[in-house]
Short mmCIF file of C-alpha atoms in Angstrom, two decimals:
data_model
loop_
_atom_site.label_atom_id
_atom_site.label_comp_id
_atom_site.label_asym_id
_atom_site.label_seq_id
_atom_site.Cartn_x
_atom_site.Cartn_y
_atom_site.Cartn_z
CA MET A 872 10.53 -14.18 31.85
CA THR A 873 14.05 -14.99 32.86
CA LYS A 874 16.58 -12.33 33.70
CA MET A 875 19.28 -11.65 31.16
CA LYS A 876 22.58 -13.31 31.90
CA LEU A 877 25.86 -11.45 31.62
CA PRO A 878 27.07 -12.91 28.27
CA SER A 879 23.66 -12.14 26.78
CA LYS A 880 23.79 -8.58 28.07
CA LEU A 881 27.25 -8.14 26.62
CA TYR A 882 26.13 -9.49 23.25
CA VAL A 883 23.13 -7.16 23.11
CA ALA A 884 25.34 -4.25 24.09
CA ILE A 885 27.81 -4.99 21.30
CA VAL A 886 25.11 -5.24 18.62
CA LEU A 887 23.46 -2.03 19.84
CA LEU A 888 26.84 -0.31 19.85
CA PHE A 889 27.29 -1.38 16.24
CA LEU A 890 23.83 -0.04 15.33
CA TYR A 891 24.23 3.26 17.15
CA LEU A 892 27.92 4.08 16.65
CA PRO A 893 27.42 5.97 13.36
CA ILE A 894 24.30 7.70 14.64
CA PHE A 895 25.99 8.93 17.80
CA MET A 896 28.96 10.06 15.78
CA LEU A 897 26.63 12.10 13.56
CA ILE A 898 24.92 13.68 16.54
CA VAL A 899 28.13 14.50 18.42
CA LEU A 900 29.82 15.97 15.36
CA SER A 901 26.75 18.07 14.55
CA PHE A 902 27.77 20.17 17.57
CA ASN A 903 31.32 20.55 16.29
CA SER A 904 32.66 24.07 16.19
CA ALA A 905 35.08 23.24 13.40
CA ASN A 906 34.29 22.56 9.78
CA SER A 907 35.21 18.89 10.12
CA THR A 908 33.05 15.80 9.78
CA SER A 909 35.45 13.54 11.65
CA VAL A 910 37.41 15.48 14.31
CA MET A 911 35.63 17.13 17.24
CA GLN A 912 37.10 20.45 18.31
CA GLY A 913 34.61 22.34 20.40
CA PHE A 914 30.93 22.72 21.13
CA SER A 915 28.74 25.02 19.06
CA ILE A 916 25.28 25.12 17.53
CA LYS A 917 26.38 27.07 14.48
CA TRP A 918 25.58 24.20 12.10
CA TYR A 919 21.99 24.20 13.28
CA ILE A 920 21.77 27.92 12.57
CA GLU A 921 23.47 27.32 9.22
CA LEU A 922 20.94 24.60 8.44
CA PHE A 923 17.97 26.85 9.00
CA ARG A 924 19.52 29.52 6.81
CA ASP A 925 19.94 27.13 3.89
CA GLU A 926 17.07 27.96 1.55
CA ALA A 927 17.37 24.82 -0.61
CA THR A 928 17.34 22.44 2.37
CA LEU A 929 14.31 24.16 3.87
CA THR A 930 12.44 23.95 0.56
CA ALA A 931 13.35 20.26 0.33
CA LEU A 932 12.08 19.73 3.88
CA TYR A 933 8.80 21.44 3.02
CA ASN A 934 8.48 19.34 -0.17
CA THR A 935 9.16 16.13 1.75
CA LEU A 936 6.49 16.90 4.34
CA LEU A 937 3.96 17.95 1.70
CA LEU A 938 4.59 14.76 -0.23
CA ALA A 939 4.49 12.53 2.86
CA VAL A 940 1.22 14.01 4.13
CA THR A 941 -0.64 13.91 0.80
CA SER A 942 0.61 10.52 -0.34
CA SER A 943 0.13 8.77 3.02
CA ILE A 944 -3.45 10.05 3.35
CA THR A 945 -4.28 9.03 -0.24
CA ALA A 946 -2.65 5.61 0.21
CA THR A 947 -4.51 5.06 3.48
CA ALA A 948 -7.86 5.92 1.87
CA ILE A 949 -7.32 3.68 -1.16
CA GLY A 950 -5.75 0.92 0.92
CA THR A 951 -8.47 0.85 3.59
CA LEU A 952 -11.25 0.75 0.99
CA ALA A 953 -9.34 -1.96 -0.87
CA SER A 954 -8.99 -4.06 2.29
CA VAL A 955 -12.76 -3.91 2.86
CA GLY A 956 -13.41 -4.92 -0.75
CA ILE A 957 -10.80 -7.67 -0.90
CA PHE A 958 -11.93 -9.01 2.47
CA LYS A 959 -15.47 -9.49 1.09
CA MET A 960 -14.21 -11.44 -1.93
CA LYS A 961 -14.43 -15.21 -1.88
CA LYS A 962 -11.24 -17.23 -2.06
CA GLY A 963 -10.35 -17.88 -5.65
CA VAL A 964 -8.28 -16.86 -8.64
CA VAL A 965 -9.51 -13.25 -8.62
CA LYS A 966 -8.72 -12.66 -4.96
CA SER A 967 -5.33 -14.36 -5.05
CA SER A 968 -4.27 -12.54 -8.21
CA ILE A 969 -5.30 -9.19 -6.72
CA MET A 970 -3.30 -10.01 -3.60
CA SER A 971 -0.24 -11.00 -5.68
CA VAL A 972 -0.33 -7.73 -7.62
CA THR A 973 -0.82 -5.86 -4.32
CA ASN A 974 2.34 -7.44 -2.93
CA ILE A 975 4.52 -6.65 -5.95
CA PRO A 976 5.75 -3.24 -4.68
CA MET A 977 6.76 -4.86 -1.38
CA MET A 978 8.55 -7.82 -2.94
CA ASN A 979 10.21 -6.18 -5.94
CA PRO A 980 13.61 -4.55 -5.42
CA GLU A 981 13.06 -0.82 -4.89
CA ILE A 982 15.36 0.07 -7.75
CA VAL A 983 13.19 -1.96 -10.17
CA THR A 984 10.02 -0.29 -8.88
CA GLY A 985 11.65 3.12 -9.33
CA VAL A 986 12.98 2.34 -12.78
CA SER A 987 9.71 0.82 -14.00
CA MET A 988 7.66 3.83 -12.91
CA MET A 989 10.18 6.22 -14.41
CA LEU A 990 9.88 4.40 -17.73
CA LEU A 991 6.09 4.69 -17.60
CA PHE A 992 6.23 8.42 -16.84
CA VAL A 993 8.85 9.11 -19.48
CA PHE A 994 6.90 7.08 -22.02
CA ILE A 995 3.66 8.96 -21.29
CA GLY A 996 5.58 12.24 -21.28
CA SER A 997 7.08 11.65 -24.69
CA PHE A 998 3.72 10.38 -25.96
CA LEU A 999 2.00 13.58 -24.91
CA GLY A 1000 4.96 15.69 -25.92
CA ILE A 1001 5.58 17.11 -22.43
CA ASN A 1002 9.14 17.92 -21.47
CA GLY A 1003 10.17 17.18 -17.90
CA VAL A 1004 7.18 15.20 -16.65
CA LEU A 1005 9.07 14.24 -13.50
CA GLY A 1006 8.00 16.38 -10.56
CA PHE A 1007 5.56 16.46 -7.67
CA TRP A 1008 2.88 14.36 -9.33
CA THR A 1009 5.16 11.55 -10.41
CA LEU A 1010 6.61 11.41 -6.89
CA PHE A 1011 3.11 11.47 -5.45
CA ILE A 1012 1.95 8.58 -7.65
CA ALA A 1013 5.06 6.53 -6.83
CA HIS A 1014 4.75 7.10 -3.09
CA VAL A 1015 1.04 6.23 -3.03
CA THR A 1016 1.85 3.07 -5.00
CA PHE A 1017 4.49 1.75 -2.63
CA CYS A 1018 2.50 2.73 0.49
CA ILE A 1019 -0.81 1.03 -0.40
CA PRO A 1020 0.45 -2.55 0.28
CA TYR A 1021 1.61 -1.55 3.77
CA VAL A 1022 -1.81 -0.04 4.56
CA ILE A 1023 -3.54 -3.24 3.41
CA LEU A 1024 -1.03 -5.27 5.43
CA ASN A 1025 -2.05 -3.35 8.56
CA VAL A 1026 -5.81 -3.14 7.97
CA MET A 1027 -6.51 -6.73 6.79
CA PRO A 1028 -5.75 -8.46 10.13
CA LYS A 1029 -8.00 -5.98 11.95
CA LEU A 1030 -10.85 -6.75 9.55
CA ARG A 1031 -10.39 -10.45 10.24
CA GLN A 1032 -10.67 -9.77 13.96
CA THR A 1033 -13.91 -7.78 13.72
CA ASP A 1034 -17.24 -9.50 14.04
CA ALA A 1035 -18.98 -9.38 10.64
CA HIS A 1036 -22.37 -9.69 12.35
CA LEU A 1037 -21.94 -6.30 14.03
CA ALA A 1038 -22.23 -4.44 10.72
CA GLU A 1039 -25.23 -6.57 9.79
CA ALA A 1040 -26.86 -5.85 13.15
CA ALA A 1041 -26.33 -2.13 12.63
CA GLN A 1042 -28.00 -2.36 9.24
CA ASP A 1043 -30.91 -4.36 10.65
CA LEU A 1044 -31.35 -1.58 13.15
CA GLY A 1045 -31.73 0.93 10.32
CA CYS A 1046 -28.24 2.08 9.39
CA THR A 1047 -27.37 2.56 5.74
CA PRO A 1048 -24.40 0.41 4.65
CA ALA A 1049 -22.17 3.49 4.53
CA LYS A 1050 -23.27 4.58 7.99
CA ALA A 1051 -22.80 1.06 9.35
CA PHE A 1052 -19.27 1.10 7.99
CA ILE A 1053 -18.42 4.45 9.57
CA LYS A 1054 -20.14 3.76 12.88
CA VAL A 1055 -19.30 0.10 13.40
CA VAL A 1056 -16.55 -1.25 11.15
CA LEU A 1057 -14.28 1.78 11.04
CA PRO A 1058 -13.87 2.18 14.81
CA SER A 1059 -12.86 -1.46 15.17
CA ILE A 1060 -10.27 -1.32 12.37
CA LEU A 1061 -9.08 2.18 13.28
CA PRO A 1062 -5.86 1.06 15.04
CA GLY A 1063 -4.87 -0.76 11.84
CA VAL A 1064 -5.76 2.24 9.69
CA ILE A 1065 -3.72 4.58 11.87
CA ALA A 1066 -0.78 2.17 11.97
CA GLY A 1067 -0.95 2.02 8.16
CA LEU A 1068 -1.09 5.81 7.94
CA ILE A 1069 1.93 6.30 10.20
CA MET A 1070 3.87 3.59 8.41
CA SER A 1071 3.09 5.16 5.02
CA PHE A 1072 4.09 8.56 6.34
CA THR A 1073 7.47 7.37 7.60
CA LEU A 1074 8.12 5.30 4.46
CA SER A 1075 7.37 8.30 2.27
CA LEU A 1076 9.47 10.59 4.46
CA ASP A 1077 12.48 8.32 4.25
CA ASP A 1078 12.26 7.01 0.71
CA PHE A 1079 15.25 7.68 -1.46
CA ILE A 1080 15.69 4.95 -4.06
CA ILE A 1081 12.27 5.14 -5.73
CA SER A 1082 12.09 8.94 -5.40
CA TYR A 1083 15.51 9.25 -6.99
CA PHE A 1084 14.24 7.80 -10.25
CA VAL A 1085 10.85 9.53 -10.47
CA SER A 1086 11.86 13.04 -9.38
CA GLY A 1087 13.00 15.93 -11.52
CA PRO A 1088 15.09 19.02 -10.87
CA LYS A 1089 11.96 21.09 -10.18
CA PHE A 1090 10.88 19.22 -7.06
CA GLN A 1091 13.52 17.91 -4.67
CA THR A 1092 12.80 15.99 -1.49
CA LEU A 1093 15.10 15.91 1.50
CA PRO A 1094 16.65 12.47 0.81
CA ILE A 1095 17.40 13.59 -2.75
CA ARG A 1096 18.92 16.83 -1.47
CA ILE A 1097 21.04 14.78 0.95
CA PHE A 1098 22.13 12.57 -1.94
CA SER A 1099 23.30 15.49 -4.02
CA MET A 1100 25.13 16.88 -1.00
CA THR A 1101 26.89 13.61 -0.14
CA LYS A 1102 28.26 13.57 -3.67
CA LYS A 1103 30.54 16.37 -2.57
CA ARG A 1104 32.25 16.71 0.77
CA VAL A 1105 29.52 16.94 3.40
CA THR A 1106 29.45 19.83 5.85
CA PRO A 1107 28.29 19.28 9.45
CA ASP A 1108 24.95 20.97 8.79
CA MET A 1109 23.86 17.66 7.23
CA TYR A 1110 24.77 16.08 10.57
CA ALA A 1111 22.65 18.66 12.33
CA LEU A 1112 19.80 17.70 10.03
CA SER A 1113 20.20 14.00 10.83
CA ALA A 1114 20.30 14.75 14.55
CA ILE A 1115 16.98 16.57 14.26
CA MET A 1116 15.55 13.71 12.21
CA PHE A 1117 16.73 11.24 14.85
CA VAL A 1118 14.84 13.08 17.59
CA VAL A 1119 11.68 13.38 15.44
CA ILE A 1120 11.75 9.66 14.61
CA LEU A 1121 12.33 8.76 18.25
CA VAL A 1122 9.29 10.78 19.31
CA LEU A 1123 7.13 9.31 16.51
CA LEU A 1124 8.09 5.74 17.38
CA ILE A 1125 7.44 6.24 21.07
CA LEU A 1126 4.02 7.74 20.23
CA VAL A 1127 3.16 4.74 18.03
CA ASN A 1128 4.25 2.40 20.79
CA VAL A 1129 2.20 4.16 23.45
CA PHE A 1130 -0.79 4.17 21.10
CA GLN A 1131 -0.53 0.44 20.42
CA LYS A 1132 -0.03 -0.28 24.13
CA ASN A 1133 -3.23 1.56 24.99
CA ASP A 1134 -5.08 -0.34 22.33
CA GLU A 1135 -3.80 -3.69 23.60
CA ASP A 1136 -4.57 -2.81 27.20
CA LYS A 1137 -8.11 -1.86 26.27
CA LYS A 1138 -8.63 -5.12 24.44
CA GLY A 1139 -7.05 -7.17 27.18
CA GLY A 1140 -9.26 -5.43 29.73
CA ALA A 1141 -12.44 -6.01 27.77
CA ARG A 1142 -11.76 -9.70 27.33
CA ARG A 1143 -10.82 -10.56 30.86
CA MET B 1126 -26.73 -9.55 3.57
CA ASN B 1127 -27.93 -9.64 0.00
CA LYS B 1128 -25.85 -10.10 -3.12
CA LYS B 1129 -26.17 -6.52 -4.29
CA GLN B 1130 -24.71 -5.19 -1.07
CA ALA B 1131 -21.88 -7.67 -1.12
CA PHE B 1132 -21.11 -6.54 -4.64
CA LYS B 1133 -21.12 -2.91 -3.57
CA GLN B 1134 -18.61 -3.71 -0.84
CA LYS B 1135 -16.38 -5.54 -3.24
CA LEU B 1136 -16.52 -2.44 -5.43
CA CYS B 1137 -14.56 -0.63 -2.68
CA ALA B 1138 -11.48 -2.41 -3.98
CA SER B 1139 -11.85 -0.93 -7.46
CA PRO B 1140 -9.77 2.24 -6.98
CA HIS B 1141 -6.95 0.06 -5.75
CA ILE B 1142 -7.34 -2.42 -8.61
CA VAL B 1143 -7.29 0.35 -11.23
CA TRP B 1144 -4.36 2.07 -9.51
CA SER B 1145 -2.29 -1.13 -9.30
CA ALA B 1146 -3.06 -2.03 -12.89
CA ILE B 1147 -1.81 1.34 -14.16
CA PHE B 1148 1.06 1.97 -11.77
CA VAL B 1149 2.29 -1.54 -10.92
CA VAL B 1150 1.50 -3.86 -13.81
CA VAL B 1151 1.90 -1.44 -16.75
CA PRO B 1152 5.33 -0.19 -15.51
CA LEU B 1153 6.58 -3.78 -15.40
CA ILE B 1154 5.39 -4.26 -18.98
CA MET B 1155 7.25 -1.04 -19.79
CA VAL B 1156 10.48 -2.56 -18.46
CA LEU B 1157 10.01 -5.50 -20.79
CA TYR B 1158 9.12 -3.21 -23.70
CA TYR B 1159 12.17 -0.98 -23.25
CA ALA B 1160 14.44 -4.01 -22.78
CA ILE B 1161 13.63 -5.39 -26.22
CA THR B 1162 13.55 -2.13 -28.18
CA ASP B 1163 16.12 0.50 -29.10
CA ARG B 1164 15.99 4.29 -28.83
CA THR B 1165 13.70 4.60 -31.83
CA GLY B 1166 11.30 1.97 -30.53
CA ALA B 1167 12.29 -0.73 -33.02
CA PHE B 1168 12.66 -4.33 -31.87
CA THR B 1169 16.21 -5.39 -31.00
CA THR B 1170 18.00 -8.07 -29.00
CA ASP B 1171 21.13 -5.92 -28.61
CA ASN B 1172 20.31 -4.99 -25.02
CA ILE B 1173 19.98 -8.64 -24.06
CA THR B 1174 23.20 -9.74 -25.76
CA ARG B 1175 25.10 -6.82 -24.25
CA LEU B 1176 24.24 -8.18 -20.80
CA SER B 1177 27.03 -10.74 -21.14
CA ASP B 1178 29.54 -7.91 -20.57
CA TYR B 1179 28.13 -7.46 -17.10
CA VAL B 1180 28.36 -10.97 -15.70
CA THR B 1181 31.01 -9.88 -13.17
CA PRO B 1182 28.92 -7.20 -11.41
CA PHE B 1183 25.95 -9.59 -11.41
CA LEU B 1184 27.99 -12.32 -9.75
CA ARG B 1185 29.58 -9.81 -7.37
CA SER B 1186 26.16 -8.50 -6.33
CA LEU B 1187 24.94 -12.05 -5.71
CA TRP B 1188 28.06 -12.95 -3.75
CA PHE B 1189 28.03 -9.78 -1.60
CA GLY B 1190 24.29 -10.22 -1.05
CA ILE B 1191 24.72 -13.81 0.12
CA VAL B 1192 27.63 -12.97 2.44
CA ALA B 1193 25.79 -9.96 3.95
CA THR B 1194 22.65 -12.09 4.46
CA ILE B 1195 24.59 -14.86 6.23
CA ILE B 1196 26.37 -12.38 8.51
CA CYS B 1197 23.05 -10.70 9.34
CA LEU B 1198 21.54 -14.10 10.18
CA ILE B 1199 24.47 -15.04 12.44
CA ILE B 1200 24.24 -11.71 14.31
CA ALA B 1201 20.44 -11.49 14.41
CA TYR B 1202 19.45 -14.99 15.47
CA PRO B 1203 21.04 -15.01 18.95
CA LEU B 1204 19.97 -11.40 19.47
CA ALA B 1205 16.35 -12.16 18.60
CA TYR B 1206 16.51 -15.17 20.93
CA ILE B 1207 17.85 -13.07 23.81
CA ILE B 1208 15.27 -10.31 23.27
CA ALA B 1209 12.37 -12.78 23.03
CA HIS B 1210 13.43 -14.39 26.31
CA SER B 1211 13.69 -11.21 28.34
CA LYS B 1212 11.09 -9.35 30.39
CA ALA B 1213 8.13 -7.82 28.53
CA LYS B 1214 9.23 -4.25 29.31
CA VAL B 1215 12.78 -4.90 28.16
CA GLN B 1216 11.40 -6.51 24.99
CA SER B 1217 9.42 -3.48 23.83
CA THR B 1218 12.33 -1.12 24.54
CA MET B 1219 14.70 -3.38 22.63
CA VAL B 1220 12.38 -3.57 19.63
CA ILE B 1221 12.25 0.24 19.49
CA LEU B 1222 16.03 0.41 19.79
CA VAL B 1223 16.40 -1.98 16.87
CA MET B 1224 13.84 -0.07 14.81
CA ILE B 1225 15.17 3.48 15.23
CA PRO B 1226 18.24 3.11 12.98
CA MET B 1227 15.93 1.70 10.30
CA TRP B 1228 14.14 5.03 10.06
CA MET B 1229 17.31 7.10 9.93
CA ASN B 1230 18.13 8.29 6.45
CA PHE B 1231 19.98 5.49 4.73
CA LEU B 1232 22.31 7.85 2.87
CA LEU B 1233 23.44 9.57 6.04
CA ARG B 1234 23.96 6.26 7.84
CA THR B 1235 26.15 5.04 5.01
CA TYR B 1236 27.95 8.36 4.86
CA ALA B 1237 28.58 8.15 8.60
CA TRP B 1238 30.34 4.81 8.10
CA MET B 1239 32.46 6.43 5.45
CA THR B 1240 33.76 9.00 7.94
CA LEU B 1241 34.21 6.27 10.56
CA LEU B 1242 36.22 3.97 8.32
CA GLU B 1243 38.40 6.50 6.49
CA ASP B 1244 42.19 6.27 6.81
CA SER B 1245 42.14 9.45 8.89
CA GLY B 1246 38.61 8.79 10.16
CA VAL B 1247 37.18 8.42 13.64
CA ILE B 1248 38.11 4.75 14.20
CA ASN B 1249 41.70 5.18 13.06
CA THR B 1250 42.06 8.38 15.11
CA ILE B 1251 40.90 6.58 18.26
CA LEU B 1252 43.04 3.52 17.53
CA GLY B 1253 46.01 5.79 16.83
CA LYS B 1254 45.68 7.33 20.29
CA ILE B 1255 45.97 3.87 21.85
CA GLY B 1256 48.87 3.17 19.55
CA ILE B 1257 47.42 0.67 17.09
CA GLY B 1258 46.87 1.00 13.39
CA PRO B 1259 46.11 2.81 11.20
CA PHE B 1260 44.14 0.19 9.32
CA HIS B 1261 43.01 0.59 5.76
CA MET B 1262 39.29 -0.15 5.85
CA ILE B 1263 37.51 2.11 3.38
CA ASN B 1264 37.26 1.15 -0.30
CA THR B 1265 37.49 -2.58 0.39
CA SER B 1266 34.93 -5.27 -0.34
CA GLY B 1267 34.66 -5.76 3.44
CA ALA B 1268 33.52 -2.16 3.84
CA VAL B 1269 30.78 -2.64 1.23
CA ILE B 1270 29.52 -5.78 2.98
CA LEU B 1271 29.69 -3.99 6.33
CA GLY B 1272 27.51 -1.25 4.87
CA MET B 1273 24.95 -3.81 3.74
CA VAL B 1274 24.95 -5.63 7.10
CA TYR B 1275 24.60 -2.35 8.96
CA ASN B 1276 21.76 -1.02 6.83
CA PHE B 1277 19.68 -4.19 6.66
CA LEU B 1278 20.36 -5.94 10.00
CA PRO B 1279 17.10 -4.74 11.63
CA TYR B 1280 15.13 -6.41 8.80
CA MET B 1281 16.62 -9.73 9.93
CA ILE B 1282 16.19 -9.20 13.66
CA LEU B 1283 12.52 -8.16 13.67
CA PRO B 1284 10.87 -11.08 11.79
CA ILE B 1285 12.92 -13.66 13.72
CA TYR B 1286 12.03 -11.96 16.98
CA THR B 1287 8.34 -11.98 16.04
CA VAL B 1288 8.18 -15.75 15.43
CA MET B 1289 10.20 -16.38 18.58
CA THR B 1290 7.66 -14.58 20.73
CA LYS B 1291 4.88 -16.68 19.20
CA MET B 1292 6.78 -19.92 19.76
CA ASP B 1293 5.32 -22.26 22.39
CA LYS B 1294 7.96 -22.22 25.13
CA ASN B 1295 6.56 -25.39 26.68
CA LEU B 1296 8.02 -27.29 23.73
CA VAL B 1297 11.50 -26.09 24.70
CA GLU B 1298 10.92 -27.12 28.30
CA ALA B 1299 9.56 -30.47 27.20
CA ALA B 1300 12.67 -31.09 25.12
CA HIS B 1301 14.86 -30.24 28.12
CA ASP B 1302 12.81 -32.54 30.34
CA LEU B 1303 13.20 -35.33 27.83
CA GLY B 1304 16.97 -35.04 28.16
CA ALA B 1305 18.02 -32.93 25.16
CA ASN B 1306 21.02 -30.72 25.76
CA LYS B 1307 21.04 -27.00 24.95
CA PHE B 1308 22.52 -27.49 21.50
CA ARG B 1309 19.99 -30.15 20.54
CA VAL B 1310 17.09 -28.07 21.80
CA ILE B 1311 18.16 -25.20 19.55
CA LYS B 1312 18.85 -27.42 16.55
CA ASP B 1313 15.80 -29.69 16.76
CA VAL B 1314 13.15 -27.51 18.44
CA VAL B 1315 13.84 -23.78 18.34
CA PHE B 1316 15.27 -23.61 14.84
CA PRO B 1317 12.50 -25.55 13.04
CA LEU B 1318 9.85 -23.53 14.89
CA THR B 1319 11.37 -20.21 13.86
CA ARG B 1320 12.07 -21.14 10.25
CA SER B 1321 9.33 -18.89 8.79
CA GLY B 1322 10.86 -15.84 10.50
CA VAL B 1323 14.31 -16.76 9.26
CA ILE B 1324 13.03 -17.09 5.71
CA SER B 1325 11.29 -13.71 5.72
CA GLY B 1326 14.39 -12.19 7.32
CA ILE B 1327 16.59 -13.64 4.61
CA THR B 1328 14.36 -12.25 1.85
CA MET B 1329 14.16 -8.84 3.51
CA VAL B 1330 17.96 -8.60 3.70
CA PHE B 1331 18.91 -10.37 0.49
CA VAL B 1332 16.65 -8.42 -1.90
CA PRO B 1333 17.84 -4.91 -0.91
CA SER B 1334 21.46 -6.08 -0.61
CA VAL B 1335 21.58 -7.54 -4.10
CA SER B 1336 19.88 -4.55 -5.69
CA THR B 1337 21.53 -1.76 -3.70
CA PHE B 1338 23.39 1.16 -5.11
CA TYR B 1339 25.13 4.03 -3.26
CA ILE B 1340 26.60 1.75 -0.55
CA SER B 1341 29.24 0.44 -2.91
CA GLN B 1342 29.84 3.90 -4.37
CA LYS B 1343 30.54 5.39 -0.94
CA LEU B 1344 32.21 2.53 0.92
CA GLY B 1345 33.74 0.70 -2.05
CA GLY B 1346 35.23 3.77 -3.69
CA GLY B 1347 33.82 2.83 -7.08
CA SER B 1348 35.96 -0.28 -7.50
CA PHE B 1349 33.20 -2.73 -6.58
CA ALA B 1350 30.41 -1.76 -8.95
CA LEU B 1351 27.25 -3.70 -8.13
CA ILE B 1352 24.37 -4.31 -10.47
CA GLY B 1353 22.36 -1.53 -8.81
CA ASP B 1354 25.14 0.95 -9.54
CA ILE B 1355 25.20 -0.03 -13.19
CA ILE B 1356 21.41 0.31 -13.51
CA GLU B 1357 21.58 3.72 -11.82
CA MET B 1358 24.33 4.78 -14.25
CA GLN B 1359 22.23 3.82 -17.30
CA PHE B 1360 19.33 5.96 -16.12
CA GLN B 1361 21.05 8.92 -14.50
CA VAL B 1362 24.35 9.25 -16.35
CA SER B 1363 24.46 7.62 -19.76
CA ASN B 1364 20.71 7.94 -20.40
CA ASN B 1365 20.49 4.50 -21.96
CA PHE B 1366 17.01 3.60 -20.71
CA ASN B 1367 16.75 0.54 -22.95
CA PHE B 1368 19.84 -1.16 -21.62
CA GLY B 1369 18.95 -0.09 -18.07
CA ALA B 1370 15.57 -1.77 -18.53
CA ALA B 1371 17.25 -4.98 -19.71
CA LEU B 1372 19.48 -4.97 -16.60
CA SER B 1373 16.48 -4.36 -14.33
CA LEU B 1374 14.57 -7.16 -16.00
CA VAL B 1375 17.40 -9.63 -15.37
CA LEU B 1376 17.81 -8.42 -11.78
CA MET B 1377 14.10 -8.97 -11.17
CA ILE B 1378 14.16 -12.46 -12.69
CA LEU B 1379 17.30 -13.34 -10.74
CA ILE B 1380 15.68 -12.33 -7.47
CA LEU B 1381 12.47 -14.17 -8.32
CA ILE B 1382 14.47 -17.35 -8.93
CA CYS B 1383 16.37 -16.95 -5.66
CA MET B 1384 13.12 -16.45 -3.77
CA ALA B 1385 11.45 -19.42 -5.42
CA VAL B 1386 14.42 -21.62 -4.45
CA MET B 1387 14.27 -20.20 -0.93
CA ASN B 1388 10.55 -20.87 -0.54
CA ARG B 1389 10.88 -24.37 -1.93
CA PHE B 1390 13.65 -25.08 0.51
CA GLY B 1391 11.46 -23.70 3.31
CA ASP B 1392 8.43 -25.77 2.33
CA ALA B 1393 10.36 -28.99 1.88
CA GLU B 1394 11.97 -28.55 5.27
CA LYS B 1395 8.68 -27.73 6.88
CA ALA B 1396 7.07 -30.89 5.55
CA GLY B 1397 9.79 -32.96 7.18
CA GLY B 1398 10.13 -30.86 10.33
CA VAL B 1399 7.93 -30.35 13.33
CA GLY B 1400 4.30 -30.00 12.30
CA VAL B 1401 3.06 -26.61 13.41
#
């Protein structure tokens, strides 16, 4: 392709500056020696030490990871199975209505999704006479619900690319349908499944709006903890936290990219 | 493959179907149910009639959402064009660079802008050292829109970039060869071919902008309450679930209408545009 011209370079630089200015500010100020979130005075890592001493933040971090791991795995399992099932269905009212319902959590404003699920949980809670239904399980259900569409979105195209006759051939050669699926279909859709899993994991990790409505005081996730802290004056340990998150996300994204690259290279190599 | 096996495979979708029925469809029915009942569960239209008091935040949300979407489009379109026309290696790096802020916690990003824009914040401190300012930026409608543009810009860039990479570049060359100038090539060739990306970008920015809360609380200082803020208040502060449900219902319908108009506009244009 053509080389970037100077005005183009300048434009890209300005937009990137706009996107990264707040993030860099957060990272720089996380090393501030003073208790200020806007004026840099000297270098120190005391806020990082402070962060790891804060019991509530650490618990929230643990909760977030627990929730992200369990809900992304569940969503990936349900979503992958669903893709296989929906893919087999013939075009028609049933298939298109299932697809429309599947897309609702992606299309609906997050606040409406959060509110609607909260109403369901509160309604069931009051029906069963339980006080404080909102907790891990309501968060888990909500996260699985909004992750499933993204798994299907990633797995469906891979199913379309796979040769349907391969599974049939495997069965003709004596595989049971389940074995044919695991041995033949699954490996060919695996990149989509993994992409769906990683996407679900990051979505769950980062979700605030939906979690905010379906969580209770007993089980706080990190974004909710951050929310309650930004209500007051924030101390730089929150900045330290965001700096750590930035590095983790960077590593995750690079890993995903490398993974996809390898996959593409393999495919490109096989075809040529 | 026989029918029984095909049926068994279709059965794989059943956990998902049951799950969506209970946790997607039923909750939406719940919104409707709460919207038309009162605290005791008796039917009432009070929640619906009370909505008329909140026309201003509804209109404000729509207006801010539209402005933020247009600004995002103006910034993103040239950027996506530049990225799509650069070397393959540069492209993948750029896409990662655009994606990273998306995965940063949205609360902290917004909070960071608050400290940047404050009267004694980072921007005014730097400007003060050069001898300009200070400017009053926080707690203005501009700051709220800036927050929306900042938070949702990547959602505009990525879909437009994706369609641009799929676009047949020979068509652009052909248009040049046939004597079209740069402006005409963009207007008559590039733009129609990238319309689907623009439309998904617009939806992906407009929907979260209209329904957002927190951004206006932090950057608007509470004087620009958006519909999301009022819904949040009903559920988390005043505990009026029924009225909150009515607001959510209207927000949902409003967005559905906007998207239907958008899609119609897209389809009509497509029918008259370049056949792809």
